[in-house]
Coordinates of C-alpha atoms in Angstrom, one line a residue:
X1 CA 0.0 0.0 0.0
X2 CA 1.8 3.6 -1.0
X3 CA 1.4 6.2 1.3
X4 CA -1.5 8.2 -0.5
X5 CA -3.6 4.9 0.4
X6 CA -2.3 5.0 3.9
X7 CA -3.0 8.4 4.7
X8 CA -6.9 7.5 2.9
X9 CA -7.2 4.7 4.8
X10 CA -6.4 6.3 8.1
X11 CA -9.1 9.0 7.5
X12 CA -11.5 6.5 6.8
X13 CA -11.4 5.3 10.6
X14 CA -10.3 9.2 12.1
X15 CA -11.7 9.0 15.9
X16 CA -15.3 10.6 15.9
X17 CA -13.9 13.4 18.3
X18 CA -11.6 15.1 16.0
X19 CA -14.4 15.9 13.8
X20 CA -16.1 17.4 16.4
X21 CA -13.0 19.3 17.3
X22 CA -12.7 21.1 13.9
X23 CA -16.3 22.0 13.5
X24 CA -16.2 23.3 17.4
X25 CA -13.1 25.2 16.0
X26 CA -15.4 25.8 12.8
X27 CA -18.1 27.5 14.8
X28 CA -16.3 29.7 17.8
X29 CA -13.3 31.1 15.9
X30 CA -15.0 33.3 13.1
X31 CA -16.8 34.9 16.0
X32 CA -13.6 35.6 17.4
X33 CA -12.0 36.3 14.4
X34 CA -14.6 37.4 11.6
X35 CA -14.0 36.5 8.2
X36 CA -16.1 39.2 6.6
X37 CA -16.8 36.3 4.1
X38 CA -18.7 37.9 0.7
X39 CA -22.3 37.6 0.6
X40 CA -24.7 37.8 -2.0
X41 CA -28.1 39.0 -2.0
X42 CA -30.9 36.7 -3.5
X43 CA -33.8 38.5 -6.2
X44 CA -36.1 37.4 -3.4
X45 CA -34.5 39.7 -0.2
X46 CA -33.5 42.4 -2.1
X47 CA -37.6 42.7 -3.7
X48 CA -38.9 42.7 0.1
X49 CA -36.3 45.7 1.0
X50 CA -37.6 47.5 -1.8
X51 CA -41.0 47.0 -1.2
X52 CA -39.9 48.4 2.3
X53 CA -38.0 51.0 0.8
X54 CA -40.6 52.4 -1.7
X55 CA -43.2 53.0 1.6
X56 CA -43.4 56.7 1.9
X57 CA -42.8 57.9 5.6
X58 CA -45.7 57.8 7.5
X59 CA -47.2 54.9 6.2
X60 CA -48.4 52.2 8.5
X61 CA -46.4 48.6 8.4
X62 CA -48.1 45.3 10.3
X63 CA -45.0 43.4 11.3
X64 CA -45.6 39.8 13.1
X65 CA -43.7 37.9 15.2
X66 CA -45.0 34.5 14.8
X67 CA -42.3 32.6 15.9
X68 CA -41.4 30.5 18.6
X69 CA -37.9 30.8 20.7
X70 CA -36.5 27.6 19.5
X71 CA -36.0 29.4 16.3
X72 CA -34.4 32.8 17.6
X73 CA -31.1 32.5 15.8
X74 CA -32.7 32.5 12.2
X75 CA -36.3 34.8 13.2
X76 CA -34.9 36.8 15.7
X77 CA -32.2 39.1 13.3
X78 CA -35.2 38.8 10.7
X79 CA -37.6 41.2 13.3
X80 CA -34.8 43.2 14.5
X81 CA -33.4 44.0 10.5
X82 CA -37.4 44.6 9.6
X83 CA -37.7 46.9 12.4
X84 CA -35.0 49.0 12.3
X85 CA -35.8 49.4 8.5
X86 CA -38.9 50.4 9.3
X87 CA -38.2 53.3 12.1
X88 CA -35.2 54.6 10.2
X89 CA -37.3 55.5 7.2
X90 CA -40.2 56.7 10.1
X91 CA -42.7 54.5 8.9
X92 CA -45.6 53.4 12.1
X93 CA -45.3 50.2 13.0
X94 CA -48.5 47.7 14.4
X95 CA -46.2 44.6 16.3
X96 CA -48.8 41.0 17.6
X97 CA -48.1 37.6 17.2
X98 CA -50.3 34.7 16.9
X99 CA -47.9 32.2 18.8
X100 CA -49.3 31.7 22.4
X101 CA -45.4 30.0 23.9
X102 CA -42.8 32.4 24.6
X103 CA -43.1 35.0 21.5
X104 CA -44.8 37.8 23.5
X105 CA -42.0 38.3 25.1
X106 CA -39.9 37.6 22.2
X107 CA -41.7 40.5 20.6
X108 CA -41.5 43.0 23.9
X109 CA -38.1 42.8 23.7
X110 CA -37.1 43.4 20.4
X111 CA -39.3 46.5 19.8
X112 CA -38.6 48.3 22.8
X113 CA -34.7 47.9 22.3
X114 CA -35.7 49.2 18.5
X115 CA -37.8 51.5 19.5
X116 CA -35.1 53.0 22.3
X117 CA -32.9 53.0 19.8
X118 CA -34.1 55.4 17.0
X119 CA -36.2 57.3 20.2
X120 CA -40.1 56.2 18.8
X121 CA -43.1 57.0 20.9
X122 CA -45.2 54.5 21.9
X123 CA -48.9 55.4 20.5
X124 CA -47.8 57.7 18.2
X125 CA -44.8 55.6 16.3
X126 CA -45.6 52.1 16.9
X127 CA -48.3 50.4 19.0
X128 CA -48.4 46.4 20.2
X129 CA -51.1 44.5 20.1
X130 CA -49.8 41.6 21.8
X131 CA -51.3 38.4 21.4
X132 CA -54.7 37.2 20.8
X133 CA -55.9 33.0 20.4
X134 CA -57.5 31.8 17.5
X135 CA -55.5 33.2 14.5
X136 CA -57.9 32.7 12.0
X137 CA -60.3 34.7 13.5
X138 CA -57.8 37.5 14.3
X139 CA -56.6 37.4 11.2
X140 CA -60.3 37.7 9.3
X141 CA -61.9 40.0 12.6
X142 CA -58.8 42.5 11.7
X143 CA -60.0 43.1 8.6
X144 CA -63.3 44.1 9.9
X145 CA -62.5 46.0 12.6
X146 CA -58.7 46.0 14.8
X147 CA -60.9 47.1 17.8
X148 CA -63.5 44.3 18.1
X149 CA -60.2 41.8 18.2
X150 CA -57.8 43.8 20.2
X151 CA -59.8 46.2 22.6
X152 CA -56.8 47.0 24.0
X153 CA -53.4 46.6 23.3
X154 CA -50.6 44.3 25.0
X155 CA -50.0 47.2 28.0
X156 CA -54.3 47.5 28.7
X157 CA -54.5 51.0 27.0
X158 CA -57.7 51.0 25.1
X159 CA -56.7 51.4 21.3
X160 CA -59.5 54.4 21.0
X161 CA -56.8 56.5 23.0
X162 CA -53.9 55.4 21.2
X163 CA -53.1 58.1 18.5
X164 CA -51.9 55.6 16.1
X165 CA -55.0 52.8 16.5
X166 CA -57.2 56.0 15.8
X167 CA -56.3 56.2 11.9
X168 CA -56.1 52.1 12.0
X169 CA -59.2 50.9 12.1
X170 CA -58.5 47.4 9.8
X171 CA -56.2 46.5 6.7
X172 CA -57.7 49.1 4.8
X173 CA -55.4 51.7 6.4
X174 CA -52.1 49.0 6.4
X175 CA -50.1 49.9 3.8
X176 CA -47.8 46.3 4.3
X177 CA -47.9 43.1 6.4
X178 CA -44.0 41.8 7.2
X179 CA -44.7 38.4 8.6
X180 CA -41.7 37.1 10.7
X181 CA -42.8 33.0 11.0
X182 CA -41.4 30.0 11.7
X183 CA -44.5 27.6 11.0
X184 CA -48.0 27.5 9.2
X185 CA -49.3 30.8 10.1
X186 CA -47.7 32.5 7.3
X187 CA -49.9 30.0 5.0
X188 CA -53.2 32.2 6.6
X189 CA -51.8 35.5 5.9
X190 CA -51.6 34.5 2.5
X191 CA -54.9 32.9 2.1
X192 CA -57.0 34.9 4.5
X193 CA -55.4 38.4 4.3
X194 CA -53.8 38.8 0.9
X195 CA -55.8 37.0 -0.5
X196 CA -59.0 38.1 0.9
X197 CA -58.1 41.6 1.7
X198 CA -55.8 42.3 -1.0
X199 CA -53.1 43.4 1.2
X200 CA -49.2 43.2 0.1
X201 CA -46.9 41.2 2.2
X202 CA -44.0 39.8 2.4
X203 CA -42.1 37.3 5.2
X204 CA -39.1 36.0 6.6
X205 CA -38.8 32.3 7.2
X206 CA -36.4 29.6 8.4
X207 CA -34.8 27.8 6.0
X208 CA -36.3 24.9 6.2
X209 CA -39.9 26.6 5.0
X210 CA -38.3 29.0 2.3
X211 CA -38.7 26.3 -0.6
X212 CA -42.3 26.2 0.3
X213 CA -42.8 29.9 0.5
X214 CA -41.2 30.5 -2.6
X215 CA -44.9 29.3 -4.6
X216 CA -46.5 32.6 -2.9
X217 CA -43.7 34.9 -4.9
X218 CA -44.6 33.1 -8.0
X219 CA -47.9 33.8 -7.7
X220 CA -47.6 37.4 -6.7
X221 CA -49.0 36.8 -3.0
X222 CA -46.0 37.6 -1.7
X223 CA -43.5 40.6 -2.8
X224 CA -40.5 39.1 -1.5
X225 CA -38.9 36.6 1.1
X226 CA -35.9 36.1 3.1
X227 CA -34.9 32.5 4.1
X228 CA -33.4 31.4 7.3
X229 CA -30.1 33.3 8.6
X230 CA -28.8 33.6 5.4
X231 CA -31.6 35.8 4.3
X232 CA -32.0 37.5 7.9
X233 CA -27.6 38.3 7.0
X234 CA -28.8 39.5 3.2
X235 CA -31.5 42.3 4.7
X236 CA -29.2 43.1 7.0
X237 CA -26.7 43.9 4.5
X238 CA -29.1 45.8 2.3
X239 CA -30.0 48.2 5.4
X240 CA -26.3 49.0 6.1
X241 CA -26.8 47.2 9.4
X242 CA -25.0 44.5 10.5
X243 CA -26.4 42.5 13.3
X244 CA -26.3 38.7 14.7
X245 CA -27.0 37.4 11.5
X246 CA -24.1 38.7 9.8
X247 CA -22.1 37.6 12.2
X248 CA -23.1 34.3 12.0
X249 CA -22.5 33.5 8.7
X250 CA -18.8 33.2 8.9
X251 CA -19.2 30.2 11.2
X252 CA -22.2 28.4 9.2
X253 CA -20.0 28.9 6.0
X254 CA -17.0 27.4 6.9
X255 CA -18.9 24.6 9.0
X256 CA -20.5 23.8 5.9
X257 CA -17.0 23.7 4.1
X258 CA -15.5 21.4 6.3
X259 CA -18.7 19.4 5.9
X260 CA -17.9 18.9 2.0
X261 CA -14.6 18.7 2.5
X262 CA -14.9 15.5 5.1
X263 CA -17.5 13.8 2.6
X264 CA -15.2 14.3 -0.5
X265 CA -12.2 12.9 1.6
X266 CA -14.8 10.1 2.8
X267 CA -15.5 8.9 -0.7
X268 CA -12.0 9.3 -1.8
X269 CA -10.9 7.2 1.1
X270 CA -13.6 4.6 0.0
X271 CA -12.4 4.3 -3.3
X272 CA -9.0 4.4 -2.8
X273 CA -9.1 1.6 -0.4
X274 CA -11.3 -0.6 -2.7
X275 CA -8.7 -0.9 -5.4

């Protein structure tokens, strides 16, 4: 056996804990020491930053975080890019979600750290809803009237005295829904409020439900997506605002390197030791 076989063959039985060493190593050193890797920017994220970006100031955006916490590190940077897009260009926001476990105060968190940020009144700039069960009949009572679902808001202020909720009164006077989901509810916005209501949306997913979602851009129900980190990273990029998502694509990039890179030597090991 030359040595080009040898070394082959040796890889083919490499202890288990070595791999896991290098994509440990794979994973904690580009957040030490960032990469900057180049990242491009899909049709699909760069249509739902222009369809942001084309709102004039003052309009009203409904954005949703319907997400549950076990997804944070792909939703998460997807609400926080959304929102800061949103109050930079001084367009009202409406915040609810429809997920019962954990997302309230998901959502609590993330607009008043945005809000504090670019110094937003609450009422006036942006106004949470909160949450509300049954999202089917939230989604088609909204359309109706906001009030008879949400009498008052996530805080207990009646929306009558909120200066906001009193030029809301349904979809009518929504000028965009940005739906933040990590399950099946972003199915009923299409069906029941786009396509009922004729409202434009658009929504970020994980990754795993972007191939799905893709259908709603073909057929014009949707004016743009982002997909999982990578897409959360891409908006992020288009806003000049680099947050956790950016950051994390170093890591995921070269962990899925080193993932080819073991199945290639894998099968070249395979052969090579079968001759």
């Amino acid at each position: 056996m030359n040595s080009a076989s040898e070394i082959f063959s040796k890889l083919q039985h490499i202890d288990r804990r070595y791999i896991f060493l290098f994509i440990g190593m794979a994973a904690f050193l580009p957040l030490i020491f960032p990469l900057g890797l180049p990242l491009g920017v899909t049709p699909s994220s760069e249509d739902l930053f222009n369809a942001v970006e084309n709102l004039e100031e003052g309009s009203v955006v409904m954005l949703t975080f319907d997400y549950y916490p076990s997804t944070l590190p792909e939703t998460e940077p997807m609400s926080y890019a959304a929102l800061r897009h949103l109050f930079r260009k001084n367009i009202r926001v409406i915040t609810l979600t429809t997920i019962p476990l954990g997302a309230l105060s998901v959502m609590e968190g993330v607009v008043k750290n945005v809000a504090r940020e670019y110094n937003k009144e609450y009422g006036t700039d942006y106004v949470n809803l909160g949450y509300k069960y049954g999202y089917v009949a939230v989604m088609l009572g909204m359309g109706r009237k906001i009030s008879d679902i949400f009498p008052r808001d996530n805080y207990d202020n009646k929306l009558e005295d909120l200066p906001l909720m009193q030029e809301v009164k349904n979809y009518d006077d929504v000028d965009f829904l940005f739906v933040v989901s990590d399950n099946a509810t972003v199915d009923y916005w299409v069906s029941l409020v786009n396509a009922q209501f004729g409202l434009p949306m658009g929504a970020g997913v994980t990754a795993v439900m972007a191939p799905k979602c893709y259908s709603f851009l073909q057929t014009g129900q949707m004016v743009g997506l982002l997909g999982g980190m990578k897409g959360a990273a891409e908006y992020e990029k288009l806003t000049q605002n680099q947050g956790r998502a950016t950051r994390g694509m170093d890591p995921q990039s070269i962990i899925h390197l080193l993932i080819i890179a073991f199945i290639i030597l894998g099968n070249i090991g395979y052969f090579v030791s079968k001759r």
